[in-house]
GROMACS .gro file of C-alpha atoms in nm:
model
  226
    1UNK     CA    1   0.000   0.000   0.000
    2UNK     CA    2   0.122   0.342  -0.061
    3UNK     CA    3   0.221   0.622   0.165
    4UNK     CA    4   0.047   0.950   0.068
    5UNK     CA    5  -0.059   1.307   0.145
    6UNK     CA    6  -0.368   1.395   0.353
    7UNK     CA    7  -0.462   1.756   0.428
    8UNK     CA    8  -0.772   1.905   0.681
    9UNK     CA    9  -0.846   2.219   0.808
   10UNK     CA   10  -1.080   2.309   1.082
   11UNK     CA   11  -1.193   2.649   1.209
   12UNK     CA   12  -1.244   2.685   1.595
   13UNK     CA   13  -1.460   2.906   1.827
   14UNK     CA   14  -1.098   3.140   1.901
   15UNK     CA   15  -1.046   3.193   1.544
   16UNK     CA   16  -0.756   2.992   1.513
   17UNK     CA   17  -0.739   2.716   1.208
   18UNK     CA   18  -0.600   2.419   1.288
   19UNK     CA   19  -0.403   2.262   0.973
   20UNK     CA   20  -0.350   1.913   1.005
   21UNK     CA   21  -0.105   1.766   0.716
   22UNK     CA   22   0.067   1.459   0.682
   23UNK     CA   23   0.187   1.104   0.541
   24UNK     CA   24  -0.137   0.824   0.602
   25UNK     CA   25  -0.132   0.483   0.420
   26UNK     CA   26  -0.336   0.345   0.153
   27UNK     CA   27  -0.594   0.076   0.281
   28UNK     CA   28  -0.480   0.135   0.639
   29UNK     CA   29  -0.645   0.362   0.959
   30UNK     CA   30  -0.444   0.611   1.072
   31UNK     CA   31  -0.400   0.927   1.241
   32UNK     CA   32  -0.374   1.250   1.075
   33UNK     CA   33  -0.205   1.513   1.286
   34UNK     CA   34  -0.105   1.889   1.265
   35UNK     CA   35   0.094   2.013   1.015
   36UNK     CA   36   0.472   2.099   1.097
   37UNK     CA   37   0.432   2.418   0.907
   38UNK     CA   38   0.241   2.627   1.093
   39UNK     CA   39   0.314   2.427   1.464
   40UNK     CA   40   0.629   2.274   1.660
   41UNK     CA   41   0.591   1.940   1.617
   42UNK     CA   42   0.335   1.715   1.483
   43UNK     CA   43   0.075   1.640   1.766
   44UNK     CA   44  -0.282   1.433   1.775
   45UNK     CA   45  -0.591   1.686   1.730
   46UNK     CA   46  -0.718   1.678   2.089
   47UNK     CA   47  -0.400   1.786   2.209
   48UNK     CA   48  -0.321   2.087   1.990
   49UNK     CA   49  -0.695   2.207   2.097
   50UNK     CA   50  -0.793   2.088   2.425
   51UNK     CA   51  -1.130   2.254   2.527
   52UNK     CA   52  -1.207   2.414   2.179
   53UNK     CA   53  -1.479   2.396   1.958
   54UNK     CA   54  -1.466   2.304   1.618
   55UNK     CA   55  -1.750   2.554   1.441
   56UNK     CA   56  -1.683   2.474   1.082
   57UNK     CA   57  -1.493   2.242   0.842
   58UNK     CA   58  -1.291   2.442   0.599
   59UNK     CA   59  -1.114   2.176   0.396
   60UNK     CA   60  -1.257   1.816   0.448
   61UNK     CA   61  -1.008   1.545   0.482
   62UNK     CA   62  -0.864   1.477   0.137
   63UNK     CA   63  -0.630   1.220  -0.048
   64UNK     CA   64  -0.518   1.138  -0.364
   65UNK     CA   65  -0.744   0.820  -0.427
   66UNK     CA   66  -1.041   0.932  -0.219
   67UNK     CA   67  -1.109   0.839   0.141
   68UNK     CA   68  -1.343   0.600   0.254
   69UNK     CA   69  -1.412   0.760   0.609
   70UNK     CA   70  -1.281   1.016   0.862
   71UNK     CA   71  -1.339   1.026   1.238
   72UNK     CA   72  -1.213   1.198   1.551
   73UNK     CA   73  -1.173   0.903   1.813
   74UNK     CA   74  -1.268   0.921   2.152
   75UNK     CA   75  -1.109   0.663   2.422
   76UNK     CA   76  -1.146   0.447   2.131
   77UNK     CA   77  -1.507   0.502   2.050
   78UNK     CA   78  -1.636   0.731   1.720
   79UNK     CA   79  -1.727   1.069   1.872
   80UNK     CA   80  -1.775   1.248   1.599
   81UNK     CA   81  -1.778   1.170   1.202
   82UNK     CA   82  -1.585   1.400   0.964
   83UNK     CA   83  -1.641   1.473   0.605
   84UNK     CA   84  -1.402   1.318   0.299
   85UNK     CA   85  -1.303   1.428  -0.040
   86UNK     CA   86  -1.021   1.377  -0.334
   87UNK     CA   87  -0.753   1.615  -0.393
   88UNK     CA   88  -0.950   1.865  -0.603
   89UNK     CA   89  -1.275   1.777  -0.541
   90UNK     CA   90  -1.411   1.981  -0.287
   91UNK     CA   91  -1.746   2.100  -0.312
   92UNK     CA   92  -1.881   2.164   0.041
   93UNK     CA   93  -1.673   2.321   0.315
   94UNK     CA   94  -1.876   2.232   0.671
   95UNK     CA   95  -1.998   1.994   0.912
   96UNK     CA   96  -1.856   1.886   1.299
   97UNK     CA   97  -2.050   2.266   1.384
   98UNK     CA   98  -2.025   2.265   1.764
   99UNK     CA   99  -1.814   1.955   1.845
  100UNK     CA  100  -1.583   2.044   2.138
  101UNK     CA  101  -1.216   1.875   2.161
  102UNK     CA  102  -1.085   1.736   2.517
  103UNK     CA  103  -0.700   1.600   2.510
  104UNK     CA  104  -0.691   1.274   2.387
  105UNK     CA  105  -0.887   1.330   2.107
  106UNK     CA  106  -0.751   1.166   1.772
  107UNK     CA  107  -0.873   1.247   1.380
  108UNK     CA  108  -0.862   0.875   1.208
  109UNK     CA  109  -0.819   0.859   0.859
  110UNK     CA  110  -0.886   0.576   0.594
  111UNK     CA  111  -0.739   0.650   0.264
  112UNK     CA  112  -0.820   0.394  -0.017
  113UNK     CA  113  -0.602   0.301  -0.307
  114UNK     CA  114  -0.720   0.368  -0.671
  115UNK     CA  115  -0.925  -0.003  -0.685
  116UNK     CA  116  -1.004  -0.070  -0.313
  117UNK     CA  117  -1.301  -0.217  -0.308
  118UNK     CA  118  -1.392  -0.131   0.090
  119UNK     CA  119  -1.788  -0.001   0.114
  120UNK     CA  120  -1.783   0.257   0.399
  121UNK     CA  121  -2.120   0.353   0.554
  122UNK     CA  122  -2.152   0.668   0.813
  123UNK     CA  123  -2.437   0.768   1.015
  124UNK     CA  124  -2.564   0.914   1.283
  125UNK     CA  125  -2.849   0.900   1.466
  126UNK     CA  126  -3.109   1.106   1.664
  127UNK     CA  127  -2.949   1.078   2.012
  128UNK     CA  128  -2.611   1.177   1.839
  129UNK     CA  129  -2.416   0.775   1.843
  130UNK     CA  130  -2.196   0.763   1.547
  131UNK     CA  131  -2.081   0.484   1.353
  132UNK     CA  132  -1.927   0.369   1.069
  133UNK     CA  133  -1.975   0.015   0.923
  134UNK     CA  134  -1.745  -0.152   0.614
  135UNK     CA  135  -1.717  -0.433   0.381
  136UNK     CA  136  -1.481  -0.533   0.143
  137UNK     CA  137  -1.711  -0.736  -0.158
  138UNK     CA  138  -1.521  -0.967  -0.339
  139UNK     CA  139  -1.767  -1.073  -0.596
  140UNK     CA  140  -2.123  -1.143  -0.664
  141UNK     CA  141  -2.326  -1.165  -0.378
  142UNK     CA  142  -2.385  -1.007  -0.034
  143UNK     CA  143  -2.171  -0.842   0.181
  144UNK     CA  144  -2.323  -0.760   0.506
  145UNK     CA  145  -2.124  -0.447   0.680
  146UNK     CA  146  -1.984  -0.463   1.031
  147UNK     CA  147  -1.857  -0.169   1.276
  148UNK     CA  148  -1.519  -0.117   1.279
  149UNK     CA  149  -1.446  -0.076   1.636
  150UNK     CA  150  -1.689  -0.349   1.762
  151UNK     CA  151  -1.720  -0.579   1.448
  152UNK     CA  152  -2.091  -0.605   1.478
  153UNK     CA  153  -2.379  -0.588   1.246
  154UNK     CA  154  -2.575  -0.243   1.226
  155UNK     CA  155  -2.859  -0.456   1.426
  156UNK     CA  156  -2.647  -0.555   1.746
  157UNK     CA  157  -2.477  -0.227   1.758
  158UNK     CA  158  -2.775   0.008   1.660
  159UNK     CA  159  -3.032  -0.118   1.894
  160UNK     CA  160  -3.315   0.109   1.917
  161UNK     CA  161  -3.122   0.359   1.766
  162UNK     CA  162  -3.276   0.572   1.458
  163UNK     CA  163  -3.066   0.700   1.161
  164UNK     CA  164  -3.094   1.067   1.087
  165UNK     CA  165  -2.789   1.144   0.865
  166UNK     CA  166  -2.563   0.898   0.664
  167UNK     CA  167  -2.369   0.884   0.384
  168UNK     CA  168  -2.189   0.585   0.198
  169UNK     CA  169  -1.854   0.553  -0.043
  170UNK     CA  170  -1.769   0.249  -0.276
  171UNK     CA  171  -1.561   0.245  -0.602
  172UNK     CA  172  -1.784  -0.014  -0.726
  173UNK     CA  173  -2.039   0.154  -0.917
  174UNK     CA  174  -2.219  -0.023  -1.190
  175UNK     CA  175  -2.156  -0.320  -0.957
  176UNK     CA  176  -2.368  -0.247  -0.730
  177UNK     CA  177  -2.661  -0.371  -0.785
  178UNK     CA  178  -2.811  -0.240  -0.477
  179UNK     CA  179  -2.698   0.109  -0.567
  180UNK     CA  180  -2.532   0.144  -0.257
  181UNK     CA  181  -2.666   0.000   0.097
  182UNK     CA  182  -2.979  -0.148   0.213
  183UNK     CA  183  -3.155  -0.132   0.560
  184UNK     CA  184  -3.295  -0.470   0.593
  185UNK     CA  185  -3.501  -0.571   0.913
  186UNK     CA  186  -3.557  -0.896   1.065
  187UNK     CA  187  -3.788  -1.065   0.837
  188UNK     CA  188  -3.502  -0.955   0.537
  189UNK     CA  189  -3.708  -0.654   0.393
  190UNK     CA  190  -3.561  -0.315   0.299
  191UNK     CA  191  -3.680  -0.050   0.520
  192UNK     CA  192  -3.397   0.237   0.397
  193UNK     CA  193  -3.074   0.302   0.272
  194UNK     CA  194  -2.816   0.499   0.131
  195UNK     CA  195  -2.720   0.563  -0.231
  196UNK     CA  196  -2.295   0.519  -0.253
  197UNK     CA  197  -2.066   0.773  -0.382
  198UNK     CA  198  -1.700   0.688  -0.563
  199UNK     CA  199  -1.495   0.962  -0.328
  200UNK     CA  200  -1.301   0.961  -0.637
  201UNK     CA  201  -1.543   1.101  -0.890
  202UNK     CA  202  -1.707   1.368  -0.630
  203UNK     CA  203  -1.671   1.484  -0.219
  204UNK     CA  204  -1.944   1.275  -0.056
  205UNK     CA  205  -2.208   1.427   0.085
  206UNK     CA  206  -2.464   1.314   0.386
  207UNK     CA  207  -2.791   1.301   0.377
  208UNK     CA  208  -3.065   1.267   0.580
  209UNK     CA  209  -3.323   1.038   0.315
  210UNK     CA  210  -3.314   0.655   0.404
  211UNK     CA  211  -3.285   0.640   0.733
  212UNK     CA  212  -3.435   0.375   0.973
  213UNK     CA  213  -3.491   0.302   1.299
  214UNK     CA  214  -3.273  -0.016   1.356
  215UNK     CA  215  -3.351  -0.328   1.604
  216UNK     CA  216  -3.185  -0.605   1.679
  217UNK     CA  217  -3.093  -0.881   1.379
  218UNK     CA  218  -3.125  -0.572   1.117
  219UNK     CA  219  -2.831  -0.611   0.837
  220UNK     CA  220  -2.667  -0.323   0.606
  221UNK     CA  221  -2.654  -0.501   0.345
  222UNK     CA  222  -2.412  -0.468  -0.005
  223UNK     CA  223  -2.505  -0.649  -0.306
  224UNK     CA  224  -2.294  -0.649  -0.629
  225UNK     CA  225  -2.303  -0.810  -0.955
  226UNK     CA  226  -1.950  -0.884  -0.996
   0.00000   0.00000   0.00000
């Protein structure tokens, strides 16, 4: 996997941007942290802004070959999703409006490689839980997503939680035959979903169409032709 580029910018509530800039790997999570140019040293997010609030995204997280997902991590847990692009294809400045940092905090970063086939699926719902859920389809057939901290299905670690915003990214796009991802409940019927969006082509955006209340034994659910 290759070593490239990523680049963020965040206004806070002082006025101060914070510029974060630096080497992340292809097809691997990790941490993007400030850029040397404009601090010291190179330090995690949390620390460089301890106690600030984030009002406004200026520059989402980009990368060469598109990202598949951005969050800032939270003793390990998703506290708060951040938006993606490519290099060049910004369209839509905004989002994290109001999230405040405490020391610790991390921003995670998963850049994909030109044909990585990973399906990445944000949301959020009403009581504010984030999550993001992947798959990597190999073929024809199903691929049921799982959340990458936990490893469960959307059912086990949505329960009784309702979707308000999500958004979805996948290079696969003829081959998806179910356009993106399905919301199926118990009984195996769609009851919403999310169209998916090749980071590489344009920046993805959320929306708030689709979304479900989820219960136990629901499945996000991937299908592709090939």
């Amino acid at each position: 996997m290759a070593s490239v580029t990523a680049h963020a910018t965040f206004m806070l509530n002082t006025g101060e941007l914070v510029d974060l800039s630096g080497t992340v790997t292809e097809g691997t999570e990790t941490e993007l942290k400030t850029s040397t140019t404009y601090s010291v040293s190179a330090v995690s997010l949390g620390q460089f802004a301890n106690g600030k609030t984030i009002t406004s995204v200026l520059q989402p997280v980009t990368v060469p070959n598109g990202a598949g997902y951005a969050y800032i991590s939270r003793r390990g847990e998703i506290a708060a999703l951040v938006p993606v692009a490519t290099d060049g294809q910004v369209a839509h400045p905004g989002g994290l409006l109001g999230f405040t940092l405490q020391a610790g905090d991390i921003l995670q970063v998963m850049a994909n490689t030109a044909t990585n086939r990973l399906f990445s699926y944000s949301v959020k719902t009403a009581s504010g839980v984030c999550a993001i859920f992947t798959g990597t389809p190999s073929g024809a057939g199903d691929t049921d997503l799982t959340h990458i901290v936990s490893g469960q299905g959307i059912g086990a670690a949505l329960t009784g939680q309702t979707i308000v915003s999500h958004t979805a990214t996948s290079v696969d796009g003829s081959k998806l035959s179910s356009g993106g991802v399905l919301l199926l409940n118990d009984r195996g019927l769609p009851i919403g979903g999310c169209p998916a969006i090749s980071s590489q082509a344009q920046q993805p955006m959320a929306t708030s169409m689709g979304g479900a209340r989820i219960n136990l034994n629901f499945v996000a659910r991937v299908t592709c032709s090939s």
